[in-house]
CSV table of C-alpha atoms in Angstrom, one decimal:
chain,number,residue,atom,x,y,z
A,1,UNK,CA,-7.6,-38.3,28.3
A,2,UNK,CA,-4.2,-38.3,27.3
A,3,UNK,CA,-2.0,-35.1,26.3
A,4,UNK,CA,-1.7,-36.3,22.5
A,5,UNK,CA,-5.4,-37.5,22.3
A,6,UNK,CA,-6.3,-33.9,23.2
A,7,UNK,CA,-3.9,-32.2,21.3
A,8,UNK,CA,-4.9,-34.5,17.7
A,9,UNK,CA,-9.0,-32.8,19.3
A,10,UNK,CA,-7.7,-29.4,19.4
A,11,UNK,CA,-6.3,-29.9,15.9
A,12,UNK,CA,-9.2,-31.4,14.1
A,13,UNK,CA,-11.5,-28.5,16.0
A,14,UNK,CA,-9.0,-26.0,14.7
A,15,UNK,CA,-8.9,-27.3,10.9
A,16,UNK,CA,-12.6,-25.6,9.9
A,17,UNK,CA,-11.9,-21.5,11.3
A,18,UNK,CA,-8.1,-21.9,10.4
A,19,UNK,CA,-9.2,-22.6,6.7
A,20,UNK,CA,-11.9,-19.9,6.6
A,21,UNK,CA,-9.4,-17.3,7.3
A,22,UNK,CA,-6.6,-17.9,5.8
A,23,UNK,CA,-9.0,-18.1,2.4
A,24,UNK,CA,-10.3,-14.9,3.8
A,25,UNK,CA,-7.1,-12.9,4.2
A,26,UNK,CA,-5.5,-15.0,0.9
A,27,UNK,CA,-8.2,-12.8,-0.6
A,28,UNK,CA,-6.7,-9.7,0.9
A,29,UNK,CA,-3.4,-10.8,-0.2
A,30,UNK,CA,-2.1,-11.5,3.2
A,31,UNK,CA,-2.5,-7.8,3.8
A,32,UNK,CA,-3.0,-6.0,7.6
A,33,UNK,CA,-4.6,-2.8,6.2
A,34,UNK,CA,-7.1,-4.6,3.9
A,35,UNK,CA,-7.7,-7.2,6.7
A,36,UNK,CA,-8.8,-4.8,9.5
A,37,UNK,CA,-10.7,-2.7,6.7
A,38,UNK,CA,-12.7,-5.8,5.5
A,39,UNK,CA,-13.8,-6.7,9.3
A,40,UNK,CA,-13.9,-3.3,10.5
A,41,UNK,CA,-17.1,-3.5,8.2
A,42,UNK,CA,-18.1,-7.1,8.8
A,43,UNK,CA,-17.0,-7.9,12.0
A,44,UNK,CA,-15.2,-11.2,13.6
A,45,UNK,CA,-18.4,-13.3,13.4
A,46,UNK,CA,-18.1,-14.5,10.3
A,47,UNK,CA,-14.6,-16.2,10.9
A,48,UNK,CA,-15.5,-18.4,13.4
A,49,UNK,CA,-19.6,-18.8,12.7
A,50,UNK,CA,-22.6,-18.6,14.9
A,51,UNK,CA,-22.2,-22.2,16.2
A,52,UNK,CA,-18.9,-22.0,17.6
A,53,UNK,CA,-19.8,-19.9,20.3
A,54,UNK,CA,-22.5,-22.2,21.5
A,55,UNK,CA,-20.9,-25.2,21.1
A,56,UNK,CA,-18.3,-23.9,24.3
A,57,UNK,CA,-21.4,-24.1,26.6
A,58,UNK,CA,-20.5,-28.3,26.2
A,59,UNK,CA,-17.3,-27.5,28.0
A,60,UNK,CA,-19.3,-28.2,31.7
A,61,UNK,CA,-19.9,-31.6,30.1
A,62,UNK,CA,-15.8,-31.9,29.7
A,63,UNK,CA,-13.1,-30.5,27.2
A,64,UNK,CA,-12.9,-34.0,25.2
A,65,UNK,CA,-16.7,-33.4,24.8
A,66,UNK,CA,-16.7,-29.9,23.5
A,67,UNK,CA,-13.9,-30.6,21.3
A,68,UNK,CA,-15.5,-33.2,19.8
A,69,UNK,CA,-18.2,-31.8,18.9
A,70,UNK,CA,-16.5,-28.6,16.9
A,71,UNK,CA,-15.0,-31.5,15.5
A,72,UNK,CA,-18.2,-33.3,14.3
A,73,UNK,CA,-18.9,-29.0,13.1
A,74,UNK,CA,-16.0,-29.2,11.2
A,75,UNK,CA,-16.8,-32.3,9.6
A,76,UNK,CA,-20.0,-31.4,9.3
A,77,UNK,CA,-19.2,-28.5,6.7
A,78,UNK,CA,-16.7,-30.0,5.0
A,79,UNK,CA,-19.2,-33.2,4.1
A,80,UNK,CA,-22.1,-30.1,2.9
A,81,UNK,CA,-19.1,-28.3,0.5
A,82,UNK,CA,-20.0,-24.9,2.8
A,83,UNK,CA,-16.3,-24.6,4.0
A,84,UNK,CA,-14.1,-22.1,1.9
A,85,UNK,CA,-10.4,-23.0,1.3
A,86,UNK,CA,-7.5,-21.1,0.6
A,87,UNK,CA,-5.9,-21.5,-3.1
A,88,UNK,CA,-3.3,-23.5,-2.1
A,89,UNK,CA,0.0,-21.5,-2.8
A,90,UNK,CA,3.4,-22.5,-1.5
A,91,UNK,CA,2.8,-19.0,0.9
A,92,UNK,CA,-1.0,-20.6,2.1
A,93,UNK,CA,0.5,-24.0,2.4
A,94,UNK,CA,3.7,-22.7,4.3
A,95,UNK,CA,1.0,-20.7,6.8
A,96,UNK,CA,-1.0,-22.7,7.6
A,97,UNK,CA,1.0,-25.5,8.3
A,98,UNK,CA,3.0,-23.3,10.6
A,99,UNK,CA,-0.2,-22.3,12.1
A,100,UNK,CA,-1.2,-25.9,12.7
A,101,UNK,CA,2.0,-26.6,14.6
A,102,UNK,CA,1.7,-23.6,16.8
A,103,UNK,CA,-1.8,-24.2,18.0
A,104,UNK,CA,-0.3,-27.8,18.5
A,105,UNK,CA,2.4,-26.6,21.1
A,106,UNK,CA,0.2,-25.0,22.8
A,107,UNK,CA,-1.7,-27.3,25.1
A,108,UNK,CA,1.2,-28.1,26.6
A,109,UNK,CA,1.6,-24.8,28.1
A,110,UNK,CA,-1.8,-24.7,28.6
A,111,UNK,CA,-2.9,-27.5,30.5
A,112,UNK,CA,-0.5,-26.5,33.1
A,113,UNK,CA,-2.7,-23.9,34.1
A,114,UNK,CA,-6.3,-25.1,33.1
A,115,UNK,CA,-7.3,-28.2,30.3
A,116,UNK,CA,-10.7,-25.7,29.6
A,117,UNK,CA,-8.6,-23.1,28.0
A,118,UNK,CA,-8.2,-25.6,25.3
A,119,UNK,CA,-11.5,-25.6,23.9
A,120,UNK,CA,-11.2,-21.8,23.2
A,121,UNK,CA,-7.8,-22.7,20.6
A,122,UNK,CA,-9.9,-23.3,17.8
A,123,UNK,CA,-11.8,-19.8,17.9
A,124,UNK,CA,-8.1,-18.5,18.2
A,125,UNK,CA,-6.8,-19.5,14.8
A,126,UNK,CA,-7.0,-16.4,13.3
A,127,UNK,CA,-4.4,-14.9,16.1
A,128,UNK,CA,-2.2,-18.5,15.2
A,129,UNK,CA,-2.1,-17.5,11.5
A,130,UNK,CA,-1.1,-14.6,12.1
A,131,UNK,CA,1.5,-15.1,14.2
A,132,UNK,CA,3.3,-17.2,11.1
A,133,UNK,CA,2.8,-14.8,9.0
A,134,UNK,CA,5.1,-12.8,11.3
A,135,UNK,CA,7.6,-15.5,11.7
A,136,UNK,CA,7.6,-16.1,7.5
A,137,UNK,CA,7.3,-12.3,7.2
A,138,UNK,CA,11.5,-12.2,6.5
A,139,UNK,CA,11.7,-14.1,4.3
A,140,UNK,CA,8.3,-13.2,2.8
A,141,UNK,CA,9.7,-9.4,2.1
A,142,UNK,CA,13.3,-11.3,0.8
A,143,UNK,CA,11.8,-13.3,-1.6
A,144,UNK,CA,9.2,-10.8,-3.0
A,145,UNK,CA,12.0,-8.5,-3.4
A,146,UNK,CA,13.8,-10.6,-5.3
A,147,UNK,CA,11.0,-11.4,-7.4
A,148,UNK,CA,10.5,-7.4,-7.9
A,149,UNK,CA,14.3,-6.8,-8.9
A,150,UNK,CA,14.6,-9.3,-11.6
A,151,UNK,CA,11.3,-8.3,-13.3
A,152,UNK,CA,13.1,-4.6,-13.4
A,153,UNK,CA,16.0,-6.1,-14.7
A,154,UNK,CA,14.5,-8.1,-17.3
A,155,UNK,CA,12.2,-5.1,-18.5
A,156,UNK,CA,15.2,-3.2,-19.0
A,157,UNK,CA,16.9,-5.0,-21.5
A,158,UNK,CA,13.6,-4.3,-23.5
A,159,UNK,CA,14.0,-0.1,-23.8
A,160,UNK,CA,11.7,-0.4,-27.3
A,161,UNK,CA,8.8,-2.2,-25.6
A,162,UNK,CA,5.5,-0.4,-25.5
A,163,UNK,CA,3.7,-1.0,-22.0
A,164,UNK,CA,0.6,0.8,-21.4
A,165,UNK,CA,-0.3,0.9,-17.7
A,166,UNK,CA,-4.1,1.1,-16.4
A,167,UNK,CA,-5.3,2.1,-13.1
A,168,UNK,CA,-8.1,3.8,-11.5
A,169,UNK,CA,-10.6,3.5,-8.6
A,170,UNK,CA,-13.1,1.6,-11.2
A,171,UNK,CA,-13.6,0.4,-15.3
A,172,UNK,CA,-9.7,-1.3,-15.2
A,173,UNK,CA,-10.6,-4.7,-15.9
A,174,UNK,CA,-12.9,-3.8,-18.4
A,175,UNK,CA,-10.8,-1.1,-19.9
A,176,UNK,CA,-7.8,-3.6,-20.2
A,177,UNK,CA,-10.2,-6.4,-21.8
A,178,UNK,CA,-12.1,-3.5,-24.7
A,179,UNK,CA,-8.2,-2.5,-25.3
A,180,UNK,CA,-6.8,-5.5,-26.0
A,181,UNK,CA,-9.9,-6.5,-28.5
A,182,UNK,CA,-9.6,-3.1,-30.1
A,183,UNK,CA,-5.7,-4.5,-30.4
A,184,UNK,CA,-6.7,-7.8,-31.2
A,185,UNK,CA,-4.3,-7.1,-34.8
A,186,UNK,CA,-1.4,-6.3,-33.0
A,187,UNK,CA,-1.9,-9.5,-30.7
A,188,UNK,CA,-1.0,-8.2,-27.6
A,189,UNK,CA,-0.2,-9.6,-24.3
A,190,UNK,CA,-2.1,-9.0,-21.3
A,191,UNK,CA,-2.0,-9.7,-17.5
A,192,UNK,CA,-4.5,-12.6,-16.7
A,193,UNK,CA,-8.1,-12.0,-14.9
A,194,UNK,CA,-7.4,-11.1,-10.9
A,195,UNK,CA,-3.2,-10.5,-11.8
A,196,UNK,CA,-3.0,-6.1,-10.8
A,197,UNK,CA,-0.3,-6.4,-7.3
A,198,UNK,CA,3.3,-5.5,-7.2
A,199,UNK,CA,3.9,-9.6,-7.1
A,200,UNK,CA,1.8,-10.9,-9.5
A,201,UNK,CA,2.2,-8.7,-12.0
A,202,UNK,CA,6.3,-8.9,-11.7
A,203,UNK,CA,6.1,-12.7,-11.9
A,204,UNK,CA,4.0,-12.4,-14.7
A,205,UNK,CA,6.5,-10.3,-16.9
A,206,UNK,CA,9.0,-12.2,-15.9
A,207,UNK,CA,7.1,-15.3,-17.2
A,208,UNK,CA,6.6,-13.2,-20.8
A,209,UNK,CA,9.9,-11.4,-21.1
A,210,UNK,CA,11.7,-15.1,-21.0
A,211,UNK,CA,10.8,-15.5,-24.7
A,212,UNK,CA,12.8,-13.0,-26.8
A,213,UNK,CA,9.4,-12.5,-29.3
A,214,UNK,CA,7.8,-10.3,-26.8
A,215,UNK,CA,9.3,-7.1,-27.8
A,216,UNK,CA,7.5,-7.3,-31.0
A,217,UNK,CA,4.5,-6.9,-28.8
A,218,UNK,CA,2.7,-4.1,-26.6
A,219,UNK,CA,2.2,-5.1,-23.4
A,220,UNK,CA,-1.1,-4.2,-21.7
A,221,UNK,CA,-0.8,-4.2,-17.3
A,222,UNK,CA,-3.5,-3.6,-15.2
A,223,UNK,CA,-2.4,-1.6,-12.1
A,224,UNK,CA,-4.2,-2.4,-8.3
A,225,UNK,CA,-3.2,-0.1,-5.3
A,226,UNK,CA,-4.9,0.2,-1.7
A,227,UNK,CA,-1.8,2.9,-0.9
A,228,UNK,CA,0.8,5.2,-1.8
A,229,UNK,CA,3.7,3.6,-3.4
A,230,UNK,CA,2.4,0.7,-4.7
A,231,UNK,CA,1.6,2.3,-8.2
A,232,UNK,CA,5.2,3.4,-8.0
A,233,UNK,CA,6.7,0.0,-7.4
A,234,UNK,CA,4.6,-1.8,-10.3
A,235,UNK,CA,5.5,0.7,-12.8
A,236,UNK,CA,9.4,0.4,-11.6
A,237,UNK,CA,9.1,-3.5,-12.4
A,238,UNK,CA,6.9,-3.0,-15.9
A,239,UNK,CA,8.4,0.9,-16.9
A,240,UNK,CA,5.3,2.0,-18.7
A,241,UNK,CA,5.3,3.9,-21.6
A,242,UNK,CA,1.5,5.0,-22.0
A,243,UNK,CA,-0.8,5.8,-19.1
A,244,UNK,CA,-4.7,5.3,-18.3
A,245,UNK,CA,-6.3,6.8,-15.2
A,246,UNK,CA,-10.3,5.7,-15.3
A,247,UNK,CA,-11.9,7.0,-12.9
A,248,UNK,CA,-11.0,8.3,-9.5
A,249,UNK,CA,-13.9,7.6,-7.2
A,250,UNK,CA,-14.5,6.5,-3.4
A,251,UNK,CA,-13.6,3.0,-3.2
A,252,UNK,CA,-11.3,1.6,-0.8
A,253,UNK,CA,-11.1,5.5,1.4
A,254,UNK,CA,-11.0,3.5,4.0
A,255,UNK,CA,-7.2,2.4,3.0
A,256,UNK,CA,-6.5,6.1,1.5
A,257,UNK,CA,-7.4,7.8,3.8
A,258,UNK,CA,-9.1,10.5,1.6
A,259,UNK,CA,-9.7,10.8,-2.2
A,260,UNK,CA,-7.2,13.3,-2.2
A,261,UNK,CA,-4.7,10.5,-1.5
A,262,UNK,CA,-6.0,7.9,-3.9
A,263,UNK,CA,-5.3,10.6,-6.2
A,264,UNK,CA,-1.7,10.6,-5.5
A,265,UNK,CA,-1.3,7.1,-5.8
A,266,UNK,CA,-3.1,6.6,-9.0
A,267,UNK,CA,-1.1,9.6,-10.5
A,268,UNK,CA,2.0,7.9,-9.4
A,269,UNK,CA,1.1,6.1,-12.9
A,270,UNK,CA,1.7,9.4,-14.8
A,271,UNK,CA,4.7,10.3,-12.9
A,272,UNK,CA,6.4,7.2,-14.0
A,273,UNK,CA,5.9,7.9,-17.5
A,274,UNK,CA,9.1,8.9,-19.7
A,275,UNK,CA,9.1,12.3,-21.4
A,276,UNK,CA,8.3,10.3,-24.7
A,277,UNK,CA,4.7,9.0,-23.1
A,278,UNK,CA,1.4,10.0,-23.0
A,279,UNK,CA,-1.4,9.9,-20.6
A,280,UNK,CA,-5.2,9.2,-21.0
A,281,UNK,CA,-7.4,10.1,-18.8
A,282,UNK,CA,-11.5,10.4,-18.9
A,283,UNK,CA,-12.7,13.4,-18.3
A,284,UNK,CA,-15.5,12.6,-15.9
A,285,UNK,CA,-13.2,12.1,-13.6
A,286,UNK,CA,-12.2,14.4,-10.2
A,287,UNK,CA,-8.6,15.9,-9.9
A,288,UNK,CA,-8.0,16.1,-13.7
A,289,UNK,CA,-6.0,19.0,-12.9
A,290,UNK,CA,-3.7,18.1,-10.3
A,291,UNK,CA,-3.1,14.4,-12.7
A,292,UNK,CA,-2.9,16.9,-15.8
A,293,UNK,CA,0.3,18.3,-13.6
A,294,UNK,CA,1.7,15.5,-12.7
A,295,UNK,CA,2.4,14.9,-17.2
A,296,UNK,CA,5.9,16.2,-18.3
A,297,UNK,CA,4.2,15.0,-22.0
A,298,UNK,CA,0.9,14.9,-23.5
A,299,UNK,CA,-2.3,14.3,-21.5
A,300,UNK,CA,-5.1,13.7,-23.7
A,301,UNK,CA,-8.5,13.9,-21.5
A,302,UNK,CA,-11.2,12.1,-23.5
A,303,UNK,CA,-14.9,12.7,-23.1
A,304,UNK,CA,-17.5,9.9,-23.1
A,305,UNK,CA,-19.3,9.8,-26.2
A,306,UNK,CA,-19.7,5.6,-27.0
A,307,UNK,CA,-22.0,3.7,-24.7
A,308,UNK,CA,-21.5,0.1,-23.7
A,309,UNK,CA,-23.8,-1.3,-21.4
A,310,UNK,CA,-22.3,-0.3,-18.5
A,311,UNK,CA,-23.2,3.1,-17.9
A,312,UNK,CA,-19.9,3.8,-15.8
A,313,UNK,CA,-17.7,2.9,-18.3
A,314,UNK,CA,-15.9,5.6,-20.8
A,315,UNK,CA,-15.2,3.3,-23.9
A,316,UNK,CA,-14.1,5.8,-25.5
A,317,UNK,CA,-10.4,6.3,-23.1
A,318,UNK,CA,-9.3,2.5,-24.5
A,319,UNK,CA,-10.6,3.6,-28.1
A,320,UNK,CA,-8.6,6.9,-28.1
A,321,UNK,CA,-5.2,4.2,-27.1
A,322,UNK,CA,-6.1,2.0,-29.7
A,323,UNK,CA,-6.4,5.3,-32.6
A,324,UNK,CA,-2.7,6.5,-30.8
A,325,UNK,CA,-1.3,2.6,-31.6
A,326,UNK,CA,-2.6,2.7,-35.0
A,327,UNK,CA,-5.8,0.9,-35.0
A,328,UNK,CA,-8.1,3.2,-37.4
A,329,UNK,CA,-11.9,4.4,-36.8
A,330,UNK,CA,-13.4,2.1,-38.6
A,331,UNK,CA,-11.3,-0.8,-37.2
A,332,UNK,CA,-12.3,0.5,-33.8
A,333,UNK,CA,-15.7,1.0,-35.0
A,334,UNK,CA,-16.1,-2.9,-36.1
A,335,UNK,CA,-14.4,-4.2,-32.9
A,336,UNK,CA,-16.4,-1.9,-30.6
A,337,UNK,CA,-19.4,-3.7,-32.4
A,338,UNK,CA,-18.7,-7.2,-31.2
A,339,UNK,CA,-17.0,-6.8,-28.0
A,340,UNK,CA,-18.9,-8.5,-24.8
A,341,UNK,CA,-18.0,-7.2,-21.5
A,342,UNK,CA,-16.2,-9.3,-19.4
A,343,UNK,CA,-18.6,-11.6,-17.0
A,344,UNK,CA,-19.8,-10.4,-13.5
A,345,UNK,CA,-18.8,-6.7,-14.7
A,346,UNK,CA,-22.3,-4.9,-14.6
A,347,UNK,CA,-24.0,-8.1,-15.7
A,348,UNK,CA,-27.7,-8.0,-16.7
A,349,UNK,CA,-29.6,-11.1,-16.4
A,350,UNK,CA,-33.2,-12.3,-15.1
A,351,UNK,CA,-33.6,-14.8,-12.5
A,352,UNK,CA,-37.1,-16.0,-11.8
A,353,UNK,CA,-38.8,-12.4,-12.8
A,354,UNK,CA,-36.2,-10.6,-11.2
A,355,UNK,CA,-33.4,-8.4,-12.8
A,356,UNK,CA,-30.3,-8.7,-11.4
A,357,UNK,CA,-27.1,-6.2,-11.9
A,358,UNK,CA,-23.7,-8.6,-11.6
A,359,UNK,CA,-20.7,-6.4,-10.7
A,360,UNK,CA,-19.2,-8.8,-8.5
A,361,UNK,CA,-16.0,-9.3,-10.8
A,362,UNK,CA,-14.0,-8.0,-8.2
């Protein structure tokens, strides 16, 4: 078989894993650390399936064989709707084009030495897409950068705006959603579901800080981190004025480290607050004293008293923000009364006899 016959195999073979893991590490935000954390607990099976493997054994029936067949695999999954795809960004689309090119160079450095080393290309996708990410990785950190310094610029020709900052090991979703119906009045602007990195929330100011009528408004940002720093550089893009720390708990020690370091990079929230600010912070929660020490203003730690449905969940840290704004008891009292909490975020729901609990938001 000819070398472009084998090389347009090798591609079609290659399409199936390349899209499984590039949707896989999209969802890690294109991150090492998250990555190798995610399949440190999962393992490399999942990228490249239980079929794969098997499907080499064809290769002592011929290459053109055994790349037909992952072929027909790939095809086969695409036809049943059980392949997963990337959201197709200009970053996913730019990757995995670039990824498709470089596994297409290579058979013809390969079959110099061997043609059966090309049946093993497809399983190597993840080690293809990563390699672009390192080539785009320049220009990657340029343009993010960029991104980064104009959202600072534009917040700071906004020194009046109120921007209240939430973060926390768990409850930020659903903090950020009770808080802004509690401020439903003062109509505020919020990031959208899934929108807490560095990036997305800097392009998303930047989108709302275009129209002039947004310093009229408060601001509400929720605040993701998997290390130090990164609390640091959102609240350099959005410059908040009022803190909320939820909870600090166990998730993601894997990326910390310890609990003592989560600590330090969710109090990086109160250490970017101006003398003028205050802090909130529930006081279930561990460390209260070293994030207490981290406040050059007023830290108000607010017990639980309300209960929502979900038991984790300290209502009562977005109701004593909403008092601070303005917003009186029995305005809080009436919204607290017909807010819903937010779907897939301790769900509760029957399915054939059985109860299930949904906290799969995240």
């Amino acid at each position: 078989m000819s070398l472009v016959l084998l090389t347009i195999l090798v591609l079609l073979a290659s399409i199936s894993p390349l899209l499984t893991f590039a949707a896989l590490w999209q969802l890690k935000e294109w991150r090492w650390d998250r990555l190798r954390e995610h399949l440190r607990e999962t393992g490399w099976l999942q990228l490249i399936g239980k079929v794969r493997p098997l499907l080499l054994l064809l290769v002592f029936f011929g290459v053109p064989i055994t790349l037909t067949a992952l072929t027909l695999l790939n095809v086969t999954q695409i036809l049943l709707k059980k392949q997963r795809y990337p959201v197709w960004t200009t970053k996913a689309l730019v990757l995995t084009t670039t990824s498709l090119c470089i596994t297409a160079l290579l058979p013809y450095s390969l079959l110099s030495i061997t043609d059966y080393l090309l049946v093993f290309l497809p399983l190597f996708q993840p080690l293809t897409l990563a390699l672009a990410l390192v080539l785009w990785k320049p220009i990657d950190h340029y343009l993010k950068q960029r991104i980064l310094s104009r959202a600072k610029h534009l917040r700071s020709q906004f020194p009046h705006l109120t921007v209240i900052g939430i973060t926390g090991s768990v409850g930020k979703t659903t903090t950020k959603e009770l808080l802004t119906h509690l401020l439903q009045d003062l109509h505020p602007i919020v990031t959208p579901e899934h929108v807490n990195t560095e990036l997305g929330v800097a392009q998303w100011l930047i989108q709302v800080l275009k129209n002039d009528a947004a310093q009229d408004r408060i601001l509400i940002v929720e605040m993701g981190a998997y290390r130090k720093g990164e609390i640091k550089t959102l609240c350099a893009s959005t410059q908040p004025t009022i803190g909320i720390i939820t909870y600090i708990g166990k998730q993601h020690l894997g990326l910390f480290g310890s609990q003592k370091n989560l600590c330090d990079a969710k109090g990086e929230l109160f250490e970017a607050l101006p003398s003028s600010g205050h802090a909130f912070l529930g006081a279930d929660s561990p460390y209260i004293e070293e994030l207490k020490q981290k406040c050059q203003y007023p830290c108000h730690i607010i017990e639980k008293k309300t209960q929502l449905k979900n038991p984790h969940f300290n209502a009562d840290l977005p109701a004593a923000v909403a008092k601070h704004l303005g917003v009186s008891d029995e305005d809080i009292q009436k919204h607290l009364k017909t807010f819903s909490l937010p779907q897939k975020t301790f769900t509760i729901r029957e399915e054939n006899g059985i109860t299930v609990l949904d906290d799969t938001h995240n």
